[in-house]
Coordinates of C-alpha atoms in Angstrom, one line a residue:
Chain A
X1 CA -11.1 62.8 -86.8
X2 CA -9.8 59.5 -88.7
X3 CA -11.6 56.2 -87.8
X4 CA -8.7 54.8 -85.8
X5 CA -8.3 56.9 -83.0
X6 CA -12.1 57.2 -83.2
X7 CA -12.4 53.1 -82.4
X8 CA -10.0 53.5 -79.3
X9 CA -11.8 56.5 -78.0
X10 CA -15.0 54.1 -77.9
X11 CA -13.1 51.4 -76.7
X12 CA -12.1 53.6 -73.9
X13 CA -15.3 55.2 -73.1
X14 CA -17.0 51.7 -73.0
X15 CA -14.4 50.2 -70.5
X16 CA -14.9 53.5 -68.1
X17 CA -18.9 53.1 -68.5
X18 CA -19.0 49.6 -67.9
X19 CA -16.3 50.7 -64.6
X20 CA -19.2 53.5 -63.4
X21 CA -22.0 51.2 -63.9
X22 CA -20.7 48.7 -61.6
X23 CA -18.9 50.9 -59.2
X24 CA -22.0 52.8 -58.2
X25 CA -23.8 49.3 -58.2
X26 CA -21.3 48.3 -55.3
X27 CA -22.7 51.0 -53.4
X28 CA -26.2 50.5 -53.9
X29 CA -24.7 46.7 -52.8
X30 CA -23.5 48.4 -49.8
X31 CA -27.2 49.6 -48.8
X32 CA -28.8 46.4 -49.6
X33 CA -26.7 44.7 -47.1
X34 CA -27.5 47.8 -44.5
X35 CA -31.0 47.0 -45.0
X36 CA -31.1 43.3 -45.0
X37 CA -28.4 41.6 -42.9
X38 CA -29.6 40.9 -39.4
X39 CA -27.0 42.7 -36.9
X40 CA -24.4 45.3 -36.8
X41 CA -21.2 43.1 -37.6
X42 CA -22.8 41.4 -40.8
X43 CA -23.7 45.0 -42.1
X44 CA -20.6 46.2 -41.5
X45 CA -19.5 43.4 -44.0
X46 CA -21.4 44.9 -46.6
X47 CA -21.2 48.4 -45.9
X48 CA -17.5 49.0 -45.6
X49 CA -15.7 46.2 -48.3
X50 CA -17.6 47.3 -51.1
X51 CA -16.9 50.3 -51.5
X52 CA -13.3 49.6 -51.8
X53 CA -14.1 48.4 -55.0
X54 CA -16.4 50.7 -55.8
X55 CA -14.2 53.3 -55.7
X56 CA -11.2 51.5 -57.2
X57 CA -13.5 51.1 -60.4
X58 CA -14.3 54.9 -60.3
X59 CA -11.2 56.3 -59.7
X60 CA -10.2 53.9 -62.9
X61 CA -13.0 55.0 -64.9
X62 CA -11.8 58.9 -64.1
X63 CA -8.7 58.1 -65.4
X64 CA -9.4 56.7 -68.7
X65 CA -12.0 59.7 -69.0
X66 CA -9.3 62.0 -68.3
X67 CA -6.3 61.0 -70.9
X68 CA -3.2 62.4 -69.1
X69 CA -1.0 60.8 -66.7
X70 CA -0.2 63.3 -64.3
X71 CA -4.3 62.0 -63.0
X72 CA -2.9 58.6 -62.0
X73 CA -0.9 59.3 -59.0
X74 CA -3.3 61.5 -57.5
X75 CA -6.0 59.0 -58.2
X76 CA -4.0 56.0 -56.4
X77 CA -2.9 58.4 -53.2
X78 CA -6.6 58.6 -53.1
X79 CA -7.1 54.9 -53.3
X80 CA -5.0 54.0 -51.0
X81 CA -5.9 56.2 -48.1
X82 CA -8.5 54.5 -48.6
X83 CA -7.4 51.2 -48.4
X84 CA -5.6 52.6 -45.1
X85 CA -8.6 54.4 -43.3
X86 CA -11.4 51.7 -44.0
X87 CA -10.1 48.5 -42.1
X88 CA -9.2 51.0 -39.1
X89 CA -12.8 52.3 -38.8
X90 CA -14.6 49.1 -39.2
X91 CA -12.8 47.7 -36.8
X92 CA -13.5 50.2 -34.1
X93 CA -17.3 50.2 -35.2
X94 CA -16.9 46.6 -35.2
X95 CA -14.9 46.3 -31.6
X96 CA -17.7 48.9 -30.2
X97 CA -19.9 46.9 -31.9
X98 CA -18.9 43.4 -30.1
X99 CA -18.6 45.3 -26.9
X100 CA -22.2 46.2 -26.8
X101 CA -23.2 43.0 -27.6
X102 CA -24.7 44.6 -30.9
X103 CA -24.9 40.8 -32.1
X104 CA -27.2 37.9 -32.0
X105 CA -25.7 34.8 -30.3
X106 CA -27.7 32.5 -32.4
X107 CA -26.6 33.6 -35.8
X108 CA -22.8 32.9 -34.5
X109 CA -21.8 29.2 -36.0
X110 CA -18.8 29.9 -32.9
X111 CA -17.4 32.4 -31.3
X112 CA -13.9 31.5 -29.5
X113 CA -13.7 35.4 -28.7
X114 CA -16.4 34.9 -25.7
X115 CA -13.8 32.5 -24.0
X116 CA -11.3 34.7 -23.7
X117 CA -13.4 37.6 -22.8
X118 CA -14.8 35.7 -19.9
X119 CA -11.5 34.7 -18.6
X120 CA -10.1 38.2 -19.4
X121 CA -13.0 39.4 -17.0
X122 CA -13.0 37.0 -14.5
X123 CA -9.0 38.2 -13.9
X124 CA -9.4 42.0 -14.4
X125 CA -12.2 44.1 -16.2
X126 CA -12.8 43.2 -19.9
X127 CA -12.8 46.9 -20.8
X128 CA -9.5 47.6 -19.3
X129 CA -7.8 44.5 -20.5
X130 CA -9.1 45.2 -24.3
X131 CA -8.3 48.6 -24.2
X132 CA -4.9 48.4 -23.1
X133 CA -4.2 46.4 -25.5
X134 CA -5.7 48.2 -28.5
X135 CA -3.9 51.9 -26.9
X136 CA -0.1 50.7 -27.0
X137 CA -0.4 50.1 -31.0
Chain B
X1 CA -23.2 56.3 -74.4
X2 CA -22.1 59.0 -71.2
X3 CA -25.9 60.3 -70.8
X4 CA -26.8 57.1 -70.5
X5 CA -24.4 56.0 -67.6
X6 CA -25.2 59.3 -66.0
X7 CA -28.6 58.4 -65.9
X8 CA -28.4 54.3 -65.0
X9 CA -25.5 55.5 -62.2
X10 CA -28.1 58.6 -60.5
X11 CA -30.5 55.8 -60.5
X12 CA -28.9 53.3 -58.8
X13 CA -27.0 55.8 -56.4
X14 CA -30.7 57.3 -54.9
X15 CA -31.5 54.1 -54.7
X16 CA -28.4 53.4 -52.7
X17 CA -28.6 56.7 -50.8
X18 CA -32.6 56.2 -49.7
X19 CA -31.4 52.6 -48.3
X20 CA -29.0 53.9 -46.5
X21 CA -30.9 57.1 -45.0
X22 CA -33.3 54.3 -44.2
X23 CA -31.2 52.7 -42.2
X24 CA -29.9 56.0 -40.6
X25 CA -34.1 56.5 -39.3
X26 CA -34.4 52.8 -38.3
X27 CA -31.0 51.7 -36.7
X28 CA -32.1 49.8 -33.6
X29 CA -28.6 51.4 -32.1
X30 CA -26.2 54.3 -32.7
X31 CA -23.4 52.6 -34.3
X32 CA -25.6 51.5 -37.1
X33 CA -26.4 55.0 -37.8
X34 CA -23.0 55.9 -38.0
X35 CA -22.2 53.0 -40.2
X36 CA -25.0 53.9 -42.5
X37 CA -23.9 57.6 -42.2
X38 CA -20.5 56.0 -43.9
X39 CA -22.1 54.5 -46.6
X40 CA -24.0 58.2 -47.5
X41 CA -20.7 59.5 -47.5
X42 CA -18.9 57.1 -49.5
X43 CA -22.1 57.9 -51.9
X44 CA -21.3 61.3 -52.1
X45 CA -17.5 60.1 -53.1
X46 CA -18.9 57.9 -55.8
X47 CA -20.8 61.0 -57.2
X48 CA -18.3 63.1 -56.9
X49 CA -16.5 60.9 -58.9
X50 CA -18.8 60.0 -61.8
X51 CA -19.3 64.0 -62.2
X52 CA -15.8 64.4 -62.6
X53 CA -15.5 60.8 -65.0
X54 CA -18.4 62.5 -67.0
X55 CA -17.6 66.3 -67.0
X56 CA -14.1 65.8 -67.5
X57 CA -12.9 67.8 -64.7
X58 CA -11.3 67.4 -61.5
X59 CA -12.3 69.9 -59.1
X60 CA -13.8 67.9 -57.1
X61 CA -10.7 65.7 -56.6
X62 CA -9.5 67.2 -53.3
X63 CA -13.1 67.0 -51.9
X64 CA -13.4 63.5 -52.6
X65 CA -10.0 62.7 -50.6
X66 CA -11.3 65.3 -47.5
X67 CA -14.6 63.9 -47.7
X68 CA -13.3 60.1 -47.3
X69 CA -10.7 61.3 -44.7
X70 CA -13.2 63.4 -42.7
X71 CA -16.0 60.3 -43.2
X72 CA -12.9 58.5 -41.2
X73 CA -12.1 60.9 -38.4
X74 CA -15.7 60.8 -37.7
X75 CA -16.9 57.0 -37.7
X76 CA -13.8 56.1 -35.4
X77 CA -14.3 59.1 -33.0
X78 CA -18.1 57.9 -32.3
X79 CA -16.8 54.2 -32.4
X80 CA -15.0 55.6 -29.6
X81 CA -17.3 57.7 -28.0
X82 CA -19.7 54.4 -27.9
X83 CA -17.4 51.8 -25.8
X84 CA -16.2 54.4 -23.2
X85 CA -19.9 55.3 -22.3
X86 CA -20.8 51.6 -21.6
X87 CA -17.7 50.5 -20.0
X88 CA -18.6 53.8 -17.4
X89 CA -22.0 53.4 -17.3
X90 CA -20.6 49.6 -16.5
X91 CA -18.4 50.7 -13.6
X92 CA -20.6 53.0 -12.1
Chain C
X1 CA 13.9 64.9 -24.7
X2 CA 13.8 61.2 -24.5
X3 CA 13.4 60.6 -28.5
X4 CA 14.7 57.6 -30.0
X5 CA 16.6 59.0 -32.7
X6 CA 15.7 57.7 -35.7
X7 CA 18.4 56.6 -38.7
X8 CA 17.6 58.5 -41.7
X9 CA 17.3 55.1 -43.5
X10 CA 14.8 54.0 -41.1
X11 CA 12.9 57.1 -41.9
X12 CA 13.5 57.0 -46.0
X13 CA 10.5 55.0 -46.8
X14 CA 8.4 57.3 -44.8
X15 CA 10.2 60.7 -46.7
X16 CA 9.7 59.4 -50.4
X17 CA 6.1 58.0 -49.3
X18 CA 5.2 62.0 -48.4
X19 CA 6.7 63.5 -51.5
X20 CA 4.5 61.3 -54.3
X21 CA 1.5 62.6 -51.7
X22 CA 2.6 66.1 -52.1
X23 CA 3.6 65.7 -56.0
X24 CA 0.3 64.0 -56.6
X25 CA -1.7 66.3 -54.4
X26 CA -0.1 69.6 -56.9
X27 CA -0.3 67.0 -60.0
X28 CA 3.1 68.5 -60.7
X29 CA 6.2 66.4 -60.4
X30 CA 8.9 69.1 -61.6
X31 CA 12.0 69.0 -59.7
X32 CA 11.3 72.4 -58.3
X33 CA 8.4 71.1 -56.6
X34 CA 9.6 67.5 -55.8
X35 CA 12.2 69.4 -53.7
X36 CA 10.2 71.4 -51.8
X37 CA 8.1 68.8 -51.3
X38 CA 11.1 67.1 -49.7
X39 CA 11.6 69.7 -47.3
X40 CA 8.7 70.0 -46.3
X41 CA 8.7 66.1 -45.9
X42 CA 11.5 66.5 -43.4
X43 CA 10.0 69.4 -41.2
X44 CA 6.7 67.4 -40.7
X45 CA 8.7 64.2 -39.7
X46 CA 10.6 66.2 -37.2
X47 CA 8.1 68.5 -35.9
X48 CA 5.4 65.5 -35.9
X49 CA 7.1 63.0 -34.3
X50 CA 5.9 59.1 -33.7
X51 CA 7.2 56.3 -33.1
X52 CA 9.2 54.5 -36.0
X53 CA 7.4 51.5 -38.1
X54 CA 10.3 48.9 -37.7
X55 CA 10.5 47.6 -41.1
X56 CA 12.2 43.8 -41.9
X57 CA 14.4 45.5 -44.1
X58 CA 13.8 43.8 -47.2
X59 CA 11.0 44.1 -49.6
X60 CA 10.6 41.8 -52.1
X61 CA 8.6 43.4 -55.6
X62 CA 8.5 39.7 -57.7
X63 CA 6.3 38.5 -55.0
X64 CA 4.5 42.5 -54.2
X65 CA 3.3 42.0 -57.5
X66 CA 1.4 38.9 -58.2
X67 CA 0.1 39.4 -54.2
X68 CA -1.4 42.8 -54.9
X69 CA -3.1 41.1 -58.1
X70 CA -4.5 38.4 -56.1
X71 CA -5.5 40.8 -53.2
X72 CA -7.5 43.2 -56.1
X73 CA -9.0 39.3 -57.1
X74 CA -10.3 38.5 -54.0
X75 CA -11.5 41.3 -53.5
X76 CA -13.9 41.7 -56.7
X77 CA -15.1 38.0 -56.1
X78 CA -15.5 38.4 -52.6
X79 CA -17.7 41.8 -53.2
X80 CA -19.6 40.1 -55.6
X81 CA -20.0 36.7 -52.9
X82 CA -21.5 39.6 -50.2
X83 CA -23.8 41.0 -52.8
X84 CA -25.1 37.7 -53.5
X85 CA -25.3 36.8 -49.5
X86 CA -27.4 40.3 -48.9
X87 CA -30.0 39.3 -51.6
X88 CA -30.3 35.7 -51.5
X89 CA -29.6 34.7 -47.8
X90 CA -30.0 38.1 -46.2
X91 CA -31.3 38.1 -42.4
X92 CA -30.7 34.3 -42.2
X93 CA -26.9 34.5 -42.9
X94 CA -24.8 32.5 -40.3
X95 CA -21.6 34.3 -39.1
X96 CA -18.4 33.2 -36.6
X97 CA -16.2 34.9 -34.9
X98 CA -12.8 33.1 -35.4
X99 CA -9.6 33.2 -33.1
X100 CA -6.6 33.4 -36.0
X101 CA -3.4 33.0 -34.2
X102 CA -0.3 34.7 -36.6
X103 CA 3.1 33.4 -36.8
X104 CA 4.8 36.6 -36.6
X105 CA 5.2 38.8 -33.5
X106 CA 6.2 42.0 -35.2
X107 CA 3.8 44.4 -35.4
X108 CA 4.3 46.0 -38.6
X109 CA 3.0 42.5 -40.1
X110 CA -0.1 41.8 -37.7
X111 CA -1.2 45.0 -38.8
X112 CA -0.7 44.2 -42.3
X113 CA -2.0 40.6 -42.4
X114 CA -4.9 42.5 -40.4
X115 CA -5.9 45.0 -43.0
X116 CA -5.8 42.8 -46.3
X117 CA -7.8 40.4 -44.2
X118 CA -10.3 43.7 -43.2
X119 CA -10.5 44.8 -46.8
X120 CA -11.3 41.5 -48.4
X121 CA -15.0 41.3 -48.0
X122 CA -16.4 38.7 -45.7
X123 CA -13.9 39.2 -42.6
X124 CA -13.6 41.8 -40.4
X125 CA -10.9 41.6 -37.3
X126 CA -13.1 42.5 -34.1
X127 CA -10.4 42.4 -31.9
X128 CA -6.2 41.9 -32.0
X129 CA -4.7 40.3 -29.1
X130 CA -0.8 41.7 -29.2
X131 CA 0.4 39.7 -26.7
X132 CA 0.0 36.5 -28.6
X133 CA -0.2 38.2 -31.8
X134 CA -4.0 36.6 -32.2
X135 CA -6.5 38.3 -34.7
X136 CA -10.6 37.7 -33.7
X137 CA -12.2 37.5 -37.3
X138 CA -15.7 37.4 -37.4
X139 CA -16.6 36.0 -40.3
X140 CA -19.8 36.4 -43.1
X141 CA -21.4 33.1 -43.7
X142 CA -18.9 30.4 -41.4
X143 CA -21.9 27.7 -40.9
X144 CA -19.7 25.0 -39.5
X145 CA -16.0 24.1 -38.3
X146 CA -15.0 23.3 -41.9
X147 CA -15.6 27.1 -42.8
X148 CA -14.0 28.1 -40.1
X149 CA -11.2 26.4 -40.8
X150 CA -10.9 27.9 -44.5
X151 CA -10.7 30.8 -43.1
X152 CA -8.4 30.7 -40.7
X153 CA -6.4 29.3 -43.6
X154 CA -7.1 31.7 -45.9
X155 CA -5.7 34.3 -43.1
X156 CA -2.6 32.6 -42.7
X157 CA -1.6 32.6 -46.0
X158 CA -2.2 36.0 -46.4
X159 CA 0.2 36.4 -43.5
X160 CA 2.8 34.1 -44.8
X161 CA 2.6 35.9 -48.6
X162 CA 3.3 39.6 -46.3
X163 CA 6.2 37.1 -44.8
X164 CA 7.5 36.5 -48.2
X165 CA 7.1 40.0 -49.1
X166 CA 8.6 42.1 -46.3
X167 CA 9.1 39.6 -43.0
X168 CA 12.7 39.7 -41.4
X169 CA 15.0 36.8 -42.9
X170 CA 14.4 34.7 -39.4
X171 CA 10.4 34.6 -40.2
X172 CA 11.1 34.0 -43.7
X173 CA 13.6 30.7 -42.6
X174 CA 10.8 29.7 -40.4
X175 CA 8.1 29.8 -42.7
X176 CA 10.6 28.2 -45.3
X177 CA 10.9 25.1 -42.6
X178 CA 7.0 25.1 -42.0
X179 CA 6.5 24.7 -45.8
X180 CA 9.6 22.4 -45.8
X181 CA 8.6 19.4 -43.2

């Protein structure tokens, strides 16, 4: 083995370490937040978001470990369902969430939502009106 | 330098997996059980991953995308499940 | 049936989109497979059938590019922010639920302005109003009407970079007169 390819080898084993180290220390992020924020919508905030990153810098560190190319693509399809699935969950945990009132009123700053909810309800049923709306996309 | 990581990362991923089975016993509601059901889940995916950066393998590749995809299907369908039950109980 | 039909140029993105999944779910690009990939692209778009995405009809890859770097940016400060917020401010954090009303009408870009909003840490769309094309953000850490505000400006430029990336040339000429007077 001559010193050169030996160097980048490090080099490239470093980066993916340093990528694994901080990736799984977004997830242990994610259930720091679960344990300490308050109420269901700021959990959500730190459960779903970080692991988007978390798993971006794994998936990297997989494919500098694994040296070919043909890893890449199958790596990024992964990403990006992903990136497509998480934003849909959260926000049906998180409209659920608001439905049920899983939230406390006096850790809101504002919320302009509750305006339009009670006129929504005051013309028709909130529930309806909401889920109308959300089943025609 | 790779036994160390393995052993820093299965730290800090118990760690991360006993917070969030934590949270699954003490949610005060249902949805923050299947939120913190999500985050186990998404810990399995990082394990799966760091196995594979480690071993060099990727056998576990196709799990990791069913396992995100299923962790999906699942979190929405409760989500679901959660706001028809109140809106009925509300009617009723 | 009472299908739409749908152009096969309308359909294209969707096609080429399922053959690099199938290519990079075999991790084999040869042309052999790439073709049968194809097919069976075609077969599941025809025997699946949903409603067409309408696209603008112009993508614009100089500004895809430095958007997607910002986007990965934001995101890895924004992660780090939340960490920070769970271990220093934890159950005292102050949140808002924010009304964000969008420019555009179509849907293809509320949904898109609504997902890079979902994915950068620290928002989270609670509800989309389609009618008046209004995203309900609620909001990690908005204290006071000066947050707020930041944030409903952050999520409008997030909306007019999708604009400049794939809007239809009328939003684009609007947003150009916005940015204009």
């Amino acid at each position: 083995m001559n010193p050169e390819t030996f160097s980048a080898d490090t080099v490239i084993d470093a980066v993916s370490a340093v990528f694994m180290v901080v990736g799984a220390l977004m997830s242990l992020a994610a259930a720091v937040g679960l344990l300490r924020f308050p109420d269901l919508m700021t959990r959500m905030h730190a459960a779903t978001k970080p692991q988007v990153l978390g798993l971006f810098l794994l998936l990297f560190a997989l494919g500098l470990q694994m040296r070919t190319w043909w890893v890449w693509p199958v790596l990024g399809v992964a990403w990006i369902f992903q990136l497509l699935t998480v934003p849909v969950s959260a926000h049906m945990v998180g409209r659920a969430g608001y439905r049920t009132k899983h939230l406390h009123p006096e850790l809101l700053s504002t919320d302009e939502l509750e305006a339009v909810v009670q006129q929504a309800a005051g013309k028709r049923g909130f529930g309806d009106d909401g889920d109308a709306a959300t089943d025609r996309r | 330098m790779m036994q160390l990581v393995l052993t820093v990362t299965t730290v800090v991923l118990s760690l991360a997996a006993g917070g969030a089975i934590i949270r699954i016993a003490r949610g005060p509601s249902l949805l923050d059980r299947v939120l913190a059901a999500d985050v186990l889940l998404a810990i399995v995916g990082a394990a799966l991953c760091i196995d594979m950066a480690v071993n060099r393998h990727l056998n576990n590749l196709m799990l990791l995308v069913a396992v995100s995809l299923i962790g999906f299907v699942g979190s929405v369908t409760v989500a679901r499940f959660v706001a028809d039950r109140r809106e009925k109980s509300r009617e009723s | 049936m009472n299908r739409k039909r749908i152009s096969l140029r309308q359909e294209l993105p969707l096609l080429v989109w399922l053959v690099i999944v199938w290519g990079a779910l075999w991790q084999n690009f040869s042309p052999g497979n790439l073709l049968f990939g194809a097919l069976t692209a075609v077969v599941v778009a025809r025997l699946f059938y949903l409603p067409p995405v309408e696209l603008g009809g112009r993508f614009n890859l100089l500004r895809a590019v430095p958007f997607a770097l910002v986007f990965v940016a934001k995101v890895v400060t924004a992660s780090f922010q939340v960490l920070y917020l769970a271990l220093a401010r934890g159950p005292k954090v102050i949140s808002a639920v924010v009304a964000v009303p969008l420019r555009s009408h179509s849907d293809l870009l509320v949904t898109a302005t609504g997902h890079v909003t979902a994915l950068i840490p620290g928002s989270l769309v609670v509800e989309v109003d389609r009618s008046t094309s209004t995203l309900y953000i609620h909001g990690i850490n908005v204290r006071n009407a000066d947050d707020a505000a930041r944030l409903r400006k952050d999520v409008r430029d997030t909306e007019a970079g999708l604009i400049r990336i794939m809007g239809t040339q009328a939003e684009l000429s609007a947003l150009n007169q916005e940015a204009g007077s």
